[in-house]
Amino acid sequence: MEIVIEELSKHYGSVRALDGVSLRVPGGMFGLLGPNGAGKTTLMRILVTLLAPTSGRVTIGGIDVMRDPAKVRARLGYIPQEFGFYRSLNAYEMLDYIGTMKRIPPRERKRQVEAVLEEVNLTADAKRRVGTYSGGMKQRLGIAQALLGDPDLLVVDEPTAGLDPEERIRFRNLLVRISGRRTVLLSTHIVADVEASCTGLAVLRQGRLAFAGTPEELVERARGRVWLVEVEPGEWDEVASRVQVVSSRTVGGRVQLRVVADENPLGRGVPVEPGLEDGYLAVSGSAQREEWLVHV
Amino acid sequence: MTDLARRVVRAWRTELRLLCFHWTFPVLHLLWAALLLYTFRAWVGATAEAALSGELGNLTIGAVSLVSLIVGAVSASRSARTRFDDLEQTYPTGAEVLVARWLATVTALLTTLIVPLALALRVGPVDSFTRTVPRYLLAATITYAFAGAIGWCAVVWLGNRRWIYPVLAAGWVAVSPISRIMTGGRGISSLLDFTRMNDAEYQELWGRFLAGDLPALFNRFYAGLALGVLALAVLLTQQRRTRRLPVLAGTLVLAGLAFALTGGMRYHSLLTEWGAEAVAMDFSGRERAEVATDREVIDAWAIDADLRDLARPRFDARLVLRNAGSEPISDATLTLYHDLVVVDSSLPVTRDGDQLTLALPEPLAPGATTEVRLTYEGAFAVYVRYQQGKPQLTYFAGPGGVRLLPAVGWYPLAGVRGLGDLNRFESQAHAPAVFRLTVHVPAGYGVTSNLPPVGDGVFAADRATWAYLIAAPRLRTAQVGRVTVAAPDSLLPRARAYAARFDATLDRLTPFFPTVQIDGLTFALLDGMPGYVPETPAADQQILIVFDADQIDILDLSLEMDAQYFGSRVLNSLWTAAIGAPVDPDAERWFAPWTLDLFLWAYAREEGDPDKIAATIDAYGRSLPGGDNGSKLPARALLDIYRQRGNAGIQAVIDRLLSNPASLDGVTSDEAIAAWYREVAGVR
Ligand SMILES: Nc1ncnc2c1ncn2[C@@H]1O[C@H](COP(=O)(O)OP(=O)(O)OP(=O)(O)O)[C@@H](O)[C@H]1O
Ligand SMILES: [Mg+2]
């Protein structure tokens, strides 16, 4: 299912949560990256029919989301950033209820509910009240409900936030497996998740599209701009205020920084091979870079 | 099951479960049951129908309507509160989920009716219960559905806000008690009170017939509003979810509102119509109506009432008219209710409102009589406004039955009488006359009158001073010994039991009044207020006791302990008949010392057993405020007399009272009365 987004804007008063975003998601697993407040959730809520945009157009598999929301819902699985369930039902009942709402025929429903419970590793706890679940278990139940009905499009808004590493990897692999046949749109802050799974990605920054392409292309954005530089602790603040610091570690009393910058920082940086995180910072943090250039 | 039906059932079931399995649900039910059992521990109603149509029904529907508002809002906000809303709004569902959940709130609330229904069933009888349950359930369902829809719509419209709950509760308080206080429950405000707490249009004999179409229109108003409000909630959600104007929901909003509005307008216009016609009933003033009867008097009535076609009741009256004046008369004036149209008569008739003027073919000499025949017909309805309430159908002849009392002039009366003044029904009594009333009613209708029954549908008396005629589908009559019982069907078995006691009492007491010719007693359980004349003898040979059917349970108390009540009804009639009391209601009445009545009551009740009579008299004394002992002395004196001389001793006292009432003048203290009894009976 191809998603085509054209000149999409969403304004909350003077806040431009989305500002003229155009994007094509061809299918497969697609990552949506961006800092807090970039507009990822807003974009996803528009895709899943929860929110009406201020202007612009979205089609999913040729269906106009604004005109035919019902058709979109019939093919959709969605995991919101925040959600809950009826606390007094158990996981099985909750999923069975949702299965009915998703119009899954009764016999098929029982099979699917059991299958998704198995997929998210909740079979053992299926008869427990959802109210007694831990945050991660609830998150997994959220994943399970999205998988019900075998949707063509899965929209996943920061799903791995509450998961332990093991479950996180499990879930990531699950998404990859699913995405073979359909479209998975995954928003996250965690670049490693995207790196490990996505075939395409986009970066939003302040409601605008900062990048769209493959992970490799994003990496290329940082080529020649990633440096390792050793600084005195006293110089740290000055450097950090001028360039994007990707990571840092202390080496024998001095601090070794990995930075993204157009020019060799302090004149003593060593160029290194870029990674996806560098690329992400290069596109999402470009404002600071420009500032630094002006100052030097 | 179709896909849609499956979703409806599933959403309904799940919501119902979430409501009913919440801990507050059993707790509320326990509190509710405790409240009801406490409130109605002593008195629920005369019958199941009275209970569910009266306070029990009103309280249960009214109080739970508040809960419905809240529960509607609780259900509507559940998904938002549990943060499930973002998930479920992306599911391919439509309005069916909202509707099913709203249905679940109504279903859950209907369980609050279990206790009131059980209470009503305990009152019985079963047929009264089964007759009223559908109406009660319908009323409750409509009210809960409406209130629930309001709660739903409020949340859908305004979002999940905490302040919605106090606002809903405040609205409920404002609508019910305040509207009643401000308007006295008058007029259209009775329609706005969706809690129905103001609703009491029920009488045991007539059911809700007297309220006409008002209850049905009330139901229609709220059924329409419930539909409209629910459709509005659907419309708001659909518009948000489908981003287009939901035509079907919009149509349903309009249809519901139109249905409600037309019903409400009809309700209003009915009330206005009745209000315009209604006669104000004011019980404070009881002056006599002006009656000009010095010329003509009616000596005999023979009325054939053909009610088989109640759309057109027809009366055929034969009167013996006498010139009571001193001059010959060439015309006679009669009074007949203006809606009764004279269709045939033996003499030419001219009419002016309630007045009929008959042209006599030749002058009628003083003291001479002539027979007149009048045929009149017509269905009519007289509305009366009691205090401040809604006008109520009070006197009528038409589909549903007849309730005809002298006040409304349903048979021709001599002279000019103020029929418009229904307050003065007592003055409608006429000089004693022969009266024969033959009634034909549709199958299934019962018929009763104050006149002694002499045959099937035939009532007759030689000295009748007034006559009423009641025919109703629920009316049943039975003969128990010398007692004629007339009661609503549901109360007949109980009325018969009371009648048996009246009959036994009559048997025991009439021998003490050898000059009195009492053939029987009519014990009529009718309904309050329409102006029966219990103090006027129905006919000289028949005692009439009319009791309000809605308060039959008071009879239990009366018969158990209150000698005054029993004495004042049976004994007063006996005394009055023995003395030959005047018909004039304003004339001074004469009563025996009440201790004599007390003794006679105890005597009748205990079948003449002196030890039991003593115990009853003592028990009665103790039941009086302050544990009265004074009554004991004279009553004990009578007991002594009875023990020593038997019935003859008591008879001597009664005979002396009747032959020489003046001998009691100035004898007031208990000691003096006791001494007087002993002296008269020759007992020390
Ligand atoms: N209902 C709303 N009213 C007003 N402003 C809103 C609303 N929802 C979102 N915004 C604003 O829109 C912008 C984009 O928000 P959005 O939630 O889409 O960001 P995000 O990329 O999902 O961020 P995060 O990574 O923190 O989840 C933010 O500035 C936010 O404050
Ligand atoms: Mg977000």
PDB file of N, CA, C and O in Angstrom, chain A residues 69-118:
ATOM      1  N   PRO A  69     -12.682   7.779   5.063  1.00  0.00           N
ATOM      2  CA  PRO A  69     -11.969   7.271   6.238  1.00  0.00           C
ATOM      3  C   PRO A  69     -12.376   5.845   6.591  1.00  0.00           C
ATOM      4  O   PRO A  69     -11.547   5.060   7.046  1.00  0.00           O
ATOM      5  N   ALA A  70     -13.625   5.503   6.315  1.00  0.00           N
ATOM      6  CA  ALA A  70     -14.090   4.163   6.689  1.00  0.00           C
ATOM      7  C   ALA A  70     -13.291   3.093   5.953  1.00  0.00           C
ATOM      8  O   ALA A  70     -12.935   2.061   6.530  1.00  0.00           O
ATOM      9  N   LYS A  71     -12.992   3.361   4.679  1.00  0.00           N
ATOM     10  CA  LYS A  71     -12.254   2.371   3.890  1.00  0.00           C
ATOM     11  C   LYS A  71     -10.835   2.213   4.420  1.00  0.00           C
ATOM     12  O   LYS A  71     -10.270   1.120   4.394  1.00  0.00           O
ATOM     13  N   VAL A  72     -10.270   3.334   4.860  1.00  0.00           N
ATOM     14  CA  VAL A  72      -8.914   3.269   5.410  1.00  0.00           C
ATOM     15  C   VAL A  72      -8.922   2.442   6.687  1.00  0.00           C
ATOM     16  O   VAL A  72      -8.077   1.562   6.895  1.00  0.00           O
ATOM     17  N   ARG A  73      -9.933   2.704   7.555  1.00  0.00           N
ATOM     18  CA  ARG A  73      -9.991   2.012   8.843  1.00  0.00           C
ATOM     19  C   ARG A  73     -10.080   0.513   8.668  1.00  0.00           C
ATOM     20  O   ARG A  73      -9.566  -0.250   9.486  1.00  0.00           O
ATOM     21  N   ALA A  74     -10.752   0.093   7.604  1.00  0.00           N
ATOM     22  CA  ALA A  74     -10.946  -1.335   7.396  1.00  0.00           C
ATOM     23  C   ALA A  74      -9.618  -2.046   7.100  1.00  0.00           C
ATOM     24  O   ALA A  74      -9.538  -3.261   7.194  1.00  0.00           O
ATOM     25  N   ARG A  75      -8.578  -1.283   6.740  1.00  0.00           N
ATOM     26  CA  ARG A  75      -7.325  -1.937   6.349  1.00  0.00           C
ATOM     27  C   ARG A  75      -6.168  -1.518   7.249  1.00  0.00           C
ATOM     28  O   ARG A  75      -5.017  -1.658   6.892  1.00  0.00           O
ATOM     29  N   LEU A  76      -6.517  -1.023   8.433  1.00  0.00           N
ATOM     30  CA  LEU A  76      -5.548  -0.319   9.246  1.00  0.00           C
ATOM     31  C   LEU A  76      -5.270  -1.019  10.575  1.00  0.00           C
ATOM     32  O   LEU A  76      -6.155  -1.586  11.190  1.00  0.00           O
ATOM     33  N   GLY A  77      -4.001  -0.957  10.977  1.00  0.00           N
ATOM     34  CA  GLY A  77      -3.655  -1.296  12.354  1.00  0.00           C
ATOM     35  C   GLY A  77      -2.888  -0.116  12.914  1.00  0.00           C
ATOM     36  O   GLY A  77      -2.037   0.439  12.225  1.00  0.00           O
ATOM     37  N   TYR A  78      -3.212   0.288  14.136  1.00  0.00           N
ATOM     38  CA  TYR A  78      -2.606   1.515  14.646  1.00  0.00           C
ATOM     39  C   TYR A  78      -2.227   1.318  16.105  1.00  0.00           C
ATOM     40  O   TYR A  78      -2.991   0.783  16.899  1.00  0.00           O
ATOM     41  N   ILE A  79      -1.025   1.752  16.426  1.00  0.00           N
ATOM     42  CA  ILE A  79      -0.626   1.777  17.833  1.00  0.00           C
ATOM     43  C   ILE A  79      -0.276   3.220  18.170  1.00  0.00           C
ATOM     44  O   ILE A  79       0.724   3.744  17.702  1.00  0.00           O
ATOM     45  N   PRO A  80      -1.139   3.877  18.935  1.00  0.00           N
ATOM     46  CA  PRO A  80      -0.889   5.276  19.256  1.00  0.00           C
ATOM     47  C   PRO A  80       0.290   5.405  20.217  1.00  0.00           C
ATOM     48  O   PRO A  80       0.753   4.423  20.802  1.00  0.00           O
ATOM     49  N   GLN A  81       0.756   6.634  20.378  1.00  0.00           N
ATOM     50  CA  GLN A  81       1.841   6.887  21.308  1.00  0.00           C
ATOM     51  C   GLN A  81       1.395   6.570  22.741  1.00  0.00           C
ATOM     52  O   GLN A  81       2.119   6.015  23.528  1.00  0.00           O
ATOM     53  N   GLU A  82       0.144   6.979  23.032  1.00  0.00           N
ATOM     54  CA  GLU A  82      -0.406   6.686  24.359  1.00  0.00           C
ATOM     55  C   GLU A  82      -1.784   6.070  24.181  1.00  0.00           C
ATOM     56  O   GLU A  82      -2.572   6.554  23.380  1.00  0.00           O
ATOM     57  N   PHE A  83      -2.055   5.029  24.951  1.00  0.00           N
ATOM     58  CA  PHE A  83      -3.361   4.398  24.840  1.00  0.00           C
ATOM     59  C   PHE A  83      -3.619   3.551  26.084  1.00  0.00           C
ATOM     60  O   PHE A  83      -2.746   3.380  26.927  1.00  0.00           O
ATOM     61  N   GLY A  84      -4.823   3.062  26.180  1.00  0.00           N
ATOM     62  CA  GLY A  84      -5.177   2.191  27.297  1.00  0.00           C
ATOM     63  C   GLY A  84      -6.279   1.245  26.870  1.00  0.00           C
ATOM     64  O   GLY A  84      -6.753   1.289  25.736  1.00  0.00           O
ATOM     65  N   PHE A  85      -6.656   0.359  27.807  1.00  0.00           N
ATOM     66  CA  PHE A  85      -7.729  -0.598  27.537  1.00  0.00           C
ATOM     67  C   PHE A  85      -8.713  -0.570  28.694  1.00  0.00           C
ATOM     68  O   PHE A  85      -8.484   0.091  29.698  1.00  0.00           O
ATOM     69  N   TYR A  86      -9.817  -1.298  28.547  1.00  0.00           N
ATOM     70  CA  TYR A  86     -10.747  -1.438  29.672  1.00  0.00           C
ATOM     71  C   TYR A  86     -10.067  -2.311  30.719  1.00  0.00           C
ATOM     72  O   TYR A  86      -9.806  -3.489  30.508  1.00  0.00           O
ATOM     73  N   ARG A  87      -9.793  -1.713  31.848  1.00  0.00           N
ATOM     74  CA  ARG A  87      -8.918  -2.369  32.820  1.00  0.00           C
ATOM     75  C   ARG A  87      -9.499  -3.648  33.418  1.00  0.00           C
ATOM     76  O   ARG A  87      -8.767  -4.509  33.886  1.00  0.00           O
ATOM     77  N   SER A  88     -10.826  -3.756  33.406  1.00  0.00           N
ATOM     78  CA  SER A  88     -11.394  -4.923  34.086  1.00  0.00           C
ATOM     79  C   SER A  88     -11.553  -6.133  33.162  1.00  0.00           C
ATOM     80  O   SER A  88     -11.946  -7.203  33.610  1.00  0.00           O
ATOM     81  N   LEU A  89     -11.255  -5.940  31.882  1.00  0.00           N
ATOM     82  CA  LEU A  89     -11.291  -7.102  30.988  1.00  0.00           C
ATOM     83  C   LEU A  89      -9.914  -7.741  30.950  1.00  0.00           C
ATOM     84  O   LEU A  89      -8.915  -7.070  31.203  1.00  0.00           O
ATOM     85  N   ASN A  90      -9.862  -9.025  30.613  1.00  0.00           N
ATOM     86  CA  ASN A  90      -8.545  -9.614  30.431  1.00  0.00           C
ATOM     87  C   ASN A  90      -8.121  -9.478  28.963  1.00  0.00           C
ATOM     88  O   ASN A  90      -8.910  -9.045  28.118  1.00  0.00           O
ATOM     89  N   ALA A  91      -6.862  -9.813  28.699  1.00  0.00           N
ATOM     90  CA  ALA A  91      -6.314  -9.547  27.373  1.00  0.00           C
ATOM     91  C   ALA A  91      -7.105 -10.288  26.298  1.00  0.00           C
ATOM     92  O   ALA A  91      -7.379  -9.745  25.233  1.00  0.00           O
ATOM     93  N   TYR A  92      -7.501 -11.495  26.627  1.00  0.00           N
ATOM     94  CA  TYR A  92      -8.212 -12.289  25.636  1.00  0.00           C
ATOM     95  C   TYR A  92      -9.543 -11.630  25.283  1.00  0.00           C
ATOM     96  O   TYR A  92      -9.892 -11.457  24.119  1.00  0.00           O
ATOM     97  N   GLU A  93     -10.288 -11.247  26.335  1.00  0.00           N
ATOM     98  CA  GLU A  93     -11.598 -10.617  26.106  1.00  0.00           C
ATOM     99  C   GLU A  93     -11.448  -9.308  25.343  1.00  0.00           C
ATOM    100  O   GLU A  93     -12.243  -8.989  24.445  1.00  0.00           O
ATOM    101  N   MET A  94     -10.424  -8.565  25.728  1.00  0.00           N
ATOM    102  CA  MET A  94     -10.198  -7.275  25.078  1.00  0.00           C
ATOM    103  C   MET A  94      -9.936  -7.472  23.588  1.00  0.00           C
ATOM    104  O   MET A  94     -10.542  -6.810  22.751  1.00  0.00           O
ATOM    105  N   LEU A  95      -9.070  -8.428  23.279  1.00  0.00           N
ATOM    106  CA  LEU A  95      -8.743  -8.668  21.877  1.00  0.00           C
ATOM    107  C   LEU A  95      -9.935  -9.251  21.125  1.00  0.00           C
ATOM    108  O   LEU A  95     -10.168  -8.929  19.954  1.00  0.00           O
ATOM    109  N   ASP A  96     -10.690 -10.090  21.811  1.00  0.00           N
ATOM    110  CA  ASP A  96     -11.846 -10.687  21.169  1.00  0.00           C
ATOM    111  C   ASP A  96     -12.867  -9.597  20.828  1.00  0.00           C
ATOM    112  O   ASP A  96     -13.478  -9.589  19.760  1.00  0.00           O
ATOM    113  N   TYR A  97     -13.021  -8.658  21.786  1.00  0.00           N
ATOM    114  CA  TYR A  97     -13.910  -7.522  21.556  1.00  0.00           C
ATOM    115  C   TYR A  97     -13.436  -6.717  20.341  1.00  0.00           C
ATOM    116  O   TYR A  97     -14.206  -6.413  19.431  1.00  0.00           O
ATOM    117  N   ILE A  98     -12.144  -6.391  20.351  1.00  0.00           N
ATOM    118  CA  ILE A  98     -11.594  -5.589  19.251  1.00  0.00           C
ATOM    119  C   ILE A  98     -11.714  -6.324  17.928  1.00  0.00           C
ATOM    120  O   ILE A  98     -12.053  -5.745  16.901  1.00  0.00           O
ATOM    121  N   GLY A  99     -11.510  -7.648  17.983  1.00  0.00           N
ATOM    122  CA  GLY A  99     -11.650  -8.463  16.778  1.00  0.00           C
ATOM    123  C   GLY A  99     -13.052  -8.347  16.206  1.00  0.00           C
ATOM    124  O   GLY A  99     -13.234  -8.260  14.981  1.00  0.00           O
ATOM    125  N   THR A 100     -14.044  -8.337  17.098  1.00  0.00           N
ATOM    126  CA  THR A 100     -15.416  -8.188  16.625  1.00  0.00           C
ATOM    127  C   THR A 100     -15.591  -6.821  15.964  1.00  0.00           C
ATOM    128  O   THR A 100     -16.211  -6.699  14.904  1.00  0.00           O
ATOM    129  N   MET A 101     -15.042  -5.796  16.619  1.00  0.00           N
ATOM    130  CA  MET A 101     -15.178  -4.454  16.059  1.00  0.00           C
ATOM    131  C   MET A 101     -14.455  -4.342  14.716  1.00  0.00           C
ATOM    132  O   MET A 101     -14.826  -3.559  13.872  1.00  0.00           O
ATOM    133  N   LYS A 102     -13.407  -5.142  14.564  1.00  0.00           N
ATOM    134  CA  LYS A 102     -12.678  -5.127  13.289  1.00  0.00           C
ATOM    135  C   LYS A 102     -13.309  -6.059  12.266  1.00  0.00           C
ATOM    136  O   LYS A 102     -12.715  -6.332  11.216  1.00  0.00           O
ATOM    137  N   ARG A 103     -14.474  -6.550  12.589  1.00  0.00           N
ATOM    138  CA  ARG A 103     -15.284  -7.350  11.652  1.00  0.00           C
ATOM    139  C   ARG A 103     -14.628  -8.666  11.264  1.00  0.00           C
ATOM    140  O   ARG A 103     -14.775  -9.123  10.123  1.00  0.00           O
ATOM    141  N   ILE A 104     -13.897  -9.250  12.180  1.00  0.00           N
ATOM    142  CA  ILE A 104     -13.324 -10.560  11.886  1.00  0.00           C
ATOM    143  C   ILE A 104     -14.387 -11.612  12.191  1.00  0.00           C
ATOM    144  O   ILE A 104     -14.961 -11.593  13.276  1.00  0.00           O
ATOM    145  N   PRO A 105     -14.662 -12.504  11.285  1.00  0.00           N
ATOM    146  CA  PRO A 105     -15.701 -13.518  11.508  1.00  0.00           C
ATOM    147  C   PRO A 105     -15.361 -14.371  12.740  1.00  0.00           C
ATOM    148  O   PRO A 105     -14.178 -14.621  13.022  1.00  0.00           O
ATOM    149  N   PRO A 106     -16.388 -14.840  13.463  1.00  0.00           N
ATOM    150  CA  PRO A 106     -16.189 -15.473  14.771  1.00  0.00           C
ATOM    151  C   PRO A 106     -15.132 -16.567  14.806  1.00  0.00           C
ATOM    152  O   PRO A 106     -14.271 -16.570  15.680  1.00  0.00           O
ATOM    153  N   ARG A 107     -15.171 -17.509  13.871  1.00  0.00           N
ATOM    154  CA  ARG A 107     -14.251 -18.637  13.965  1.00  0.00           C
ATOM    155  C   ARG A 107     -12.803 -18.170  13.730  1.00  0.00           C
ATOM    156  O   ARG A 107     -11.904 -18.502  14.463  1.00  0.00           O
ATOM    157  N   GLU A 108     -12.673 -17.351  12.724  1.00  0.00           N
ATOM    158  CA  GLU A 108     -11.386 -16.779  12.374  1.00  0.00           C
ATOM    159  C   GLU A 108     -10.843 -15.920  13.524  1.00  0.00           C
ATOM    160  O   GLU A 108      -9.647 -15.883  13.793  1.00  0.00           O
ATOM    161  N   ARG A 109     -11.769 -15.286  14.238  1.00  0.00           N
ATOM    162  CA  ARG A 109     -11.380 -14.367  15.295  1.00  0.00           C
ATOM    163  C   ARG A 109     -10.633 -15.080  16.412  1.00  0.00           C
ATOM    164  O   ARG A 109      -9.588 -14.643  16.876  1.00  0.00           O
ATOM    165  N   LYS A 110     -11.172 -16.202  16.817  1.00  0.00           N
ATOM    166  CA  LYS A 110     -10.563 -16.951  17.914  1.00  0.00           C
ATOM    167  C   LYS A 110      -9.124 -17.349  17.542  1.00  0.00           C
ATOM    168  O   LYS A 110      -8.198 -17.196  18.335  1.00  0.00           O
ATOM    169  N   ARG A 111      -8.960 -17.777  16.324  1.00  0.00           N
ATOM    170  CA  ARG A 111      -7.647 -18.193  15.863  1.00  0.00           C
ATOM    171  C   ARG A 111      -6.676 -17.007  15.850  1.00  0.00           C
ATOM    172  O   ARG A 111      -5.572 -17.084  16.368  1.00  0.00           O
ATOM    173  N   GLN A 112      -7.177 -15.897  15.313  1.00  0.00           N
ATOM    174  CA  GLN A 112      -6.302 -14.722  15.211  1.00  0.00           C
ATOM    175  C   GLN A 112      -5.912 -14.181  16.579  1.00  0.00           C
ATOM    176  O   GLN A 112      -4.768 -13.782  16.795  1.00  0.00           O
ATOM    177  N   VAL A 113      -6.880 -14.159  17.498  1.00  0.00           N
ATOM    178  CA  VAL A 113      -6.592 -13.640  18.831  1.00  0.00           C
ATOM    179  C   VAL A 113      -5.489 -14.475  19.473  1.00  0.00           C
ATOM    180  O   VAL A 113      -4.526 -13.951  20.024  1.00  0.00           O
ATOM    181  N   GLU A 114      -5.632 -15.790  19.343  1.00  0.00           N
ATOM    182  CA  GLU A 114      -4.606 -16.655  19.922  1.00  0.00           C
ATOM    183  C   GLU A 114      -3.257 -16.446  19.248  1.00  0.00           C
ATOM    184  O   GLU A 114      -2.210 -16.412  19.899  1.00  0.00           O
ATOM    185  N   ALA A 115      -3.301 -16.244  17.935  1.00  0.00           N
ATOM    186  CA  ALA A 115      -2.056 -16.062  17.193  1.00  0.00           C
ATOM    187  C   ALA A 115      -1.350 -14.771  17.596  1.00  0.00           C
ATOM    188  O   ALA A 115      -0.135 -14.768  17.834  1.00  0.00           O
ATOM    189  N   VAL A 116      -2.102 -13.671  17.699  1.00  0.00           N
ATOM    190  CA  VAL A 116      -1.420 -12.413  18.034  1.00  0.00           C
ATOM    191  C   VAL A 116      -0.947 -12.426  19.480  1.00  0.00           C
ATOM    192  O   VAL A 116       0.100 -11.853  19.800  1.00  0.00           O
ATOM    193  N   LEU A 117      -1.709 -13.086  20.348  1.00  0.00           N
ATOM    194  CA  LEU A 117      -1.252 -13.204  21.736  1.00  0.00           C
ATOM    195  C   LEU A 117       0.096 -13.917  21.770  1.00  0.00           C
ATOM    196  O   LEU A 117       1.004 -13.552  22.511  1.00  0.00           O
ATOM    197  N   GLU A 118       0.208 -14.947  20.940  1.00  0.00           N
ATOM    198  CA  GLU A 118       1.445 -15.697  20.859  1.00  0.00           C
ATOM    199  C   GLU A 118       2.571 -14.812  20.320  1.00  0.00           C
ATOM    200  O   GLU A 118       3.675 -14.787  20.857  1.00  0.00           O
TER     201      GLU A 118
END
